[in-house]
Amino acid sequence: MFFAEVTCYSFFLTVICPLVAMDANFLFSVFIFLASACLVVPLASRFKLGSVLGYLVVGLLIGPYGFALIHNPERVMSFAEFGVVMMLFIIGLELEPSKLWRLRHAILGLGSLQVLLSILVITGILLYFNYRWQSSLAIGMALALSSTAMVLKMLEEKNLLRTSEGEFSFAVLLFQDIAVIPILVVLPLLAVNGDIEPFQHASPALSDLNKWQLALVDIAAIAAVILTGRYLSRHLFIMVAKTNLRELFTAFSLALVVGTALLMDIIGLSPALGAFVAGLVLANSEYKRTLESDIEPFKGLLLGLFFISVGMTMNIHLIRIKPVEIFSAVALLIVIKGIVLYLLGRLFKLTNLQALGFAMALAQGGEFAFVLFQYAQGYTVLSEERVRFFTLVVALSMSLAPLLMAL
């Protein structure tokens, strides 16, 4: 499986990268990615730390804050953004109605309580430290989420997905992914004094809208994607399927994902949100299984690339400058979420050991936090300095997640 993922890396980096940039260091960058992954990830797996921690270490070593072997980290981050987009599409695609109905109590009850309680506690602590309520709420919403990609991969590697704590973890992660939609709508409303700075790729036509109008545009765009995908995509899939060309079917599916993500990017929302909505729309399609089999070979590639990029964002120089603040924030985040999750697990009839495993699995920050922090910075809710600080906190908490699971 690992060598299959390395093969996918070779294909992706040699096909996608030239479309973004061609420079003299291109082949060297490809070699560094592949060689470092081949060396570090098997070592992490051998010591039962999981491939996720291996990918994070790879990113840290080759990134600008490590040995600086990759001189164009901003280009790598653009690849990582595409990885997040595809990852969220796959997650949305796997949301089967039968599974949703079976886990409805855990999703709506346990999931909603975890998100709300985590937001309230984290926001309250930040208010105690004299943060503005807008900043406190934005950070609380971002830190309340856990890493869907990391947790699912760790549970899968340890064969825990079908256990009670595994199913409860999946239910909470599912609610968190869905909760991102209202969070993305709320964040513009937190803009200080109504000052909204549209994202770089947002349409200039939206620059004159106030925060309430922008929120309505966001809601309308999401509703349009759902309705169009629900009633139009089936007919388009039938037309493509009649050609009997497998590669055309895959190309159309990817075009649908990228197009939806592009629409979200134009209105200033996260492209990952668009991909997740597209996956939800296609979850009920009769062509779902074919779509899953076409995209499955790229799943490990995209997740690995994402975690490598997370490792590259870990500015370890901040640790030297603010060691006490950084590690205190990481410990506080894990303790707060761990206590909330443990108590909720016991409330929902998990045994003591199951509740502890459930809490340790979800106590870290999540990949959506990186998206939400950038989104909040774009709307002047958070300063660049705080975004760098909490990005490192989330990345470090994600790095500790495999160690917590190993316990």
XYZ file of N, CA and C in Angstrom, residues 76-188:
339
model
N 3.857 24.498 -2.619
C 3.438 23.261 -1.985
C 2.102 23.452 -1.287
N 1.908 24.617 -0.669
C 0.650 24.880 0.014
C -0.512 24.928 -0.974
N -0.244 25.364 -2.201
C -1.311 25.343 -3.210
C -1.687 23.915 -3.561
N -0.711 23.000 -3.586
C -1.018 21.594 -3.794
C -1.825 21.062 -2.615
N -1.419 21.462 -1.415
C -2.097 20.995 -0.208
C -3.555 21.448 -0.194
N -3.815 22.660 -0.675
C -5.190 23.141 -0.736
C -6.020 22.238 -1.636
N -5.441 21.808 -2.748
C -6.153 20.873 -3.619
C -6.360 19.540 -2.902
N -5.379 19.141 -2.078
C -5.534 17.913 -1.308
C -6.687 18.001 -0.328
N -6.824 19.139 0.356
C -7.938 19.327 1.285
C -9.265 19.307 0.537
N -9.293 19.930 -0.628
C -10.514 19.949 -1.437
C -10.957 18.527 -1.777
N -10.029 17.710 -2.266
C -10.368 16.344 -2.634
C -10.683 15.498 -1.407
N -9.986 15.736 -0.317
C -10.240 14.986 0.913
C -11.668 15.224 1.393
N -12.105 16.485 1.387
C -13.465 16.793 1.833
C -14.511 16.238 0.871
N -14.173 16.182 -0.407
C -15.095 15.576 -1.360
C -15.296 14.096 -1.043
N -14.204 13.398 -0.750
C -14.288 11.973 -0.441
C -15.085 11.753 0.838
N -14.868 12.610 1.841
C -15.608 12.482 3.092
C -17.101 12.672 2.849
N -17.452 13.709 2.086
C -18.857 13.930 1.778
C -19.464 12.789 0.990
N -18.656 12.188 0.095
C -19.142 11.092 -0.742
C -19.442 9.845 0.077
N -18.743 9.674 1.194
C -18.902 8.470 2.008
C -20.035 8.571 3.020
N -20.763 9.674 3.017
C -21.858 9.853 3.977
C -23.117 9.160 3.468
N -23.207 7.870 3.700
C -24.358 7.097 3.246
C -25.580 7.397 4.121
N -26.755 7.537 3.505
C -27.969 7.842 4.289
C -28.247 6.805 5.374
N -27.990 5.513 5.088
C -28.249 4.468 6.081
C -27.361 4.636 7.304
N -26.092 4.974 7.077
C -25.172 5.177 8.193
C -25.554 6.430 8.979
N -25.969 7.467 8.254
C -26.392 8.691 8.937
C -27.602 8.431 9.836
N -28.539 7.640 9.335
C -29.739 7.365 10.111
C -29.417 6.507 11.340
N -28.517 5.547 11.168
C -28.149 4.669 12.279
C -27.433 5.437 13.382
N -26.661 6.448 13.007
C -25.881 7.220 13.973
C -26.522 8.574 14.286
N -27.814 8.730 13.994
C -28.444 10.045 14.095
C -28.398 10.593 15.524
N -28.569 9.729 16.522
C -28.551 10.211 17.908
C -27.155 10.673 18.310
N -26.152 9.899 17.904
C -24.774 10.282 18.232
C -24.358 11.539 17.472
N -24.791 11.651 16.208
C -24.404 12.813 15.395
C -25.028 14.082 15.946
N -26.358 14.055 16.141
C -27.058 15.261 16.570
C -26.871 15.539 18.057
N -26.810 14.493 18.872
C -26.675 14.690 20.308
C -25.236 14.878 20.737
N -24.427 13.835 20.572
C -23.039 13.880 20.996
C -22.232 14.902 20.204
N -22.420 14.930 18.897
C -21.658 15.854 18.047
C -21.954 17.310 18.359
N -23.232 17.641 18.473
C -23.594 19.037 18.736
C -23.127 19.477 20.122
N -23.242 18.592 21.112
C -22.791 18.946 22.459
C -21.285 19.161 22.506
N -20.532 18.306 21.799
C -19.075 18.459 21.797
C -18.668 19.794 21.195
N -19.246 20.141 20.055
C -18.883 21.390 19.394
C -19.281 22.591 20.242
N -20.505 22.605 20.744
C -20.988 23.757 21.497
C -20.227 23.937 22.808
N -20.021 22.843 23.550
C -19.321 22.948 24.836
C -17.861 23.352 24.639
N -17.215 22.797 23.622
C -15.819 23.152 23.354
C -15.701 24.624 22.987
N -16.625 25.105 22.146
C -16.610 26.525 21.766
C -16.804 27.409 22.992
N -17.769 27.066 23.845
C -18.063 27.883 25.028
C -16.871 27.933 25.982
N -16.252 26.785 26.244
C -15.147 26.742 27.199
C -13.935 27.494 26.654
N -13.555 27.215 25.391
C -12.382 27.873 24.806
C -12.609 29.373 24.682
N -13.794 29.776 24.245
C -14.104 31.204 24.135
C -14.046 31.886 25.495
N -14.586 31.223 26.520
C -14.548 31.799 27.856
C -13.133 31.987 28.384
N -12.262 31.015 28.125
C -10.870 31.135 28.576
C -10.167 32.280 27.857
N -10.397 32.427 26.559
C -9.769 33.514 25.807
C -10.284 34.873 26.260
N -11.567 34.954 26.590
C -12.106 36.199 27.126
C -11.442 36.551 28.460
N -11.136 35.533 29.251
C -10.452 35.755 30.528
C -9.066 36.355 30.311
N -8.444 35.984 29.171
C -7.123 36.525 28.838
C -7.220 37.793 27.982
N -8.352 38.468 28.057
C -8.550 39.795 27.456
C -8.536 39.784 25.920
N -8.939 38.690 25.303
C -9.169 38.692 23.863
C -10.518 39.354 23.574
N -10.637 40.014 22.419
C -11.941 40.524 22.000
C -12.912 39.357 21.837
N -14.185 39.603 22.056
C -15.136 38.508 21.958
C -15.215 37.960 20.540
N -15.005 38.837 19.524
C -15.020 38.343 18.147
C -13.862 37.375 17.892
N -12.669 37.753 18.329
C -11.506 36.886 18.165
C -11.660 35.608 18.983
N -12.169 35.743 20.196
C -12.347 34.578 21.071
C -13.296 33.565 20.443
N -14.404 34.062 19.907
C -15.387 33.162 19.299
C -14.829 32.508 18.038
N -14.114 33.273 17.217
C -13.535 32.714 15.989
C -12.523 31.623 16.319
N -11.648 31.878 17.283
C -10.649 30.874 17.675
C -11.339 29.672 18.315
N -12.354 29.926 19.136
C -13.082 28.825 19.768
C -13.735 27.911 18.752
N -14.350 28.487 17.721
C -14.993 27.668 16.687
C -13.973 26.855 15.910
N -12.798 27.437 15.645
C -11.767 26.720 14.896
C -11.154 25.592 15.722
N -10.880 25.864 17.002
C -10.224 24.864 17.850
C -11.183 23.777 18.319
N -12.476 23.999 18.239
C -13.442 22.980 18.655
C -13.457 21.795 17.705
N -12.953 21.982 16.491
C -12.969 20.929 15.481
C -11.733 20.048 15.598
N -11.898 18.776 15.277
C -10.799 17.815 15.302
C -10.419 17.441 13.870
N -9.339 16.692 13.740
C -8.825 16.336 12.421
C -9.531 15.102 11.885
N -10.478 15.306 10.958
C -11.199 14.186 10.369
C -10.246 13.235 9.649
N -9.366 13.789 8.836
C -8.450 12.952 8.062
C -7.536 12.146 8.977
N -6.980 12.787 9.981
C -6.036 12.110 10.876
C -6.726 11.042 11.719
N -7.845 11.380 12.329
C -8.516 10.444 13.232
C -9.019 9.220 12.476
N -9.658 9.439 11.328
C -10.158 8.305 10.564
C -9.028 7.396 10.107
N -7.904 7.999 9.718
C -6.769 7.194 9.269
C -6.173 6.411 10.438
N -6.061 7.037 11.611
C -5.522 6.338 12.773
C -6.454 5.211 13.222
N -7.762 5.471 13.252
C -8.710 4.439 13.643
C -8.697 3.275 12.657
N -8.541 3.607 11.372
C -8.488 2.563 10.353
C -7.230 1.717 10.508
N -6.093 2.364 10.765
C -4.842 1.626 10.927
C -4.883 0.708 12.142
N -5.629 1.089 13.198
C -5.695 0.300 14.426
C -6.945 -0.570 14.488
N -7.707 -0.650 13.366
C -8.910 -1.484 13.286
C -9.923 -1.137 14.386
N -10.130 0.151 14.602
C -11.045 0.605 15.646
C -12.304 1.267 15.099
N -12.442 1.332 13.777
C -13.569 2.061 13.202
C -14.911 1.442 13.570
N -14.954 0.108 13.739
C -16.225 -0.564 13.998
C -16.469 -0.811 15.483
N -15.609 -0.258 16.334
C -15.851 -0.336 17.770
C -16.788 0.789 18.199
N -17.237 0.734 19.446
C -18.153 1.767 19.937
C -17.495 3.138 19.921
N -16.247 3.217 20.415
C -15.563 4.509 20.414
C -15.250 4.966 19.000
N -15.028 4.002 18.076
C -14.774 4.354 16.683
C -16.004 4.954 16.020
N -17.166 4.346 16.245
C -18.398 4.864 15.655
C -18.784 6.209 16.269
N -18.571 6.365 17.568
C -18.851 7.648 18.206
C -17.912 8.729 17.677
N -16.639 8.371 17.466
C -15.683 9.328 16.903
C -16.110 9.745 15.500
N -16.536 8.772 14.700
C -16.993 9.087 13.342
C -18.196 10.013 13.377
N -19.127 9.771 14.305
C -20.331 10.606 14.403
C -19.970 12.043 14.760
N -19.062 12.214 15.721
C -18.656 13.567 16.120
C -17.931 14.264 14.974
N -17.033 13.550 14.299
C -16.305 14.134 13.171
C -17.264 14.542 12.058
N -18.274 13.726 11.843
C -19.259 14.046 10.811
C -20.004 15.326 11.154
N -20.429 15.463 12.411
C -21.119 16.692 12.810
C -20.187 17.887 12.686
N -18.916 17.722 13.049
C -17.959 18.816 12.930
C -17.809 19.258 11.476
N -17.740 18.295 10.556
C -17.611 18.654 9.139
C -18.828 19.436 8.659
N -20.002 19.013 9.108
C -21.222 19.729 8.726
C -21.267 21.101 9.393
N -20.761 21.188 10.623
C -20.783 22.456 11.366
C -19.899 23.513 10.721
N -18.961 23.092 9.883
C -18.096 24.060 9.211
C -18.923 25.008 8.342
N -20.003 24.515 7.774
C -20.822 25.351 6.885
C -21.377 26.573 7.634
N -22.086 26.410 8.754
C -22.545 27.620 9.470
C -21.397 28.447 10.045
N -20.287 27.805 10.413
C -19.147 28.568 10.933
C -18.603 29.506 9.863
N -18.489 29.010 8.634
C -18.000 29.845 7.542
C -18.953 30.999 7.242
N -20.233 30.781 7.514
C -21.210 31.853 7.310
C -21.139 32.876 8.445
N -20.860 32.415 9.667
C -20.827 33.296 10.836
C -19.580 34.175 10.847
N -18.437 33.643 10.405
C -17.175 34.375 10.524
C -17.214 35.787 9.928
N -17.792 35.999 8.739
C -17.837 37.382 8.219
C -18.631 38.332 9.109
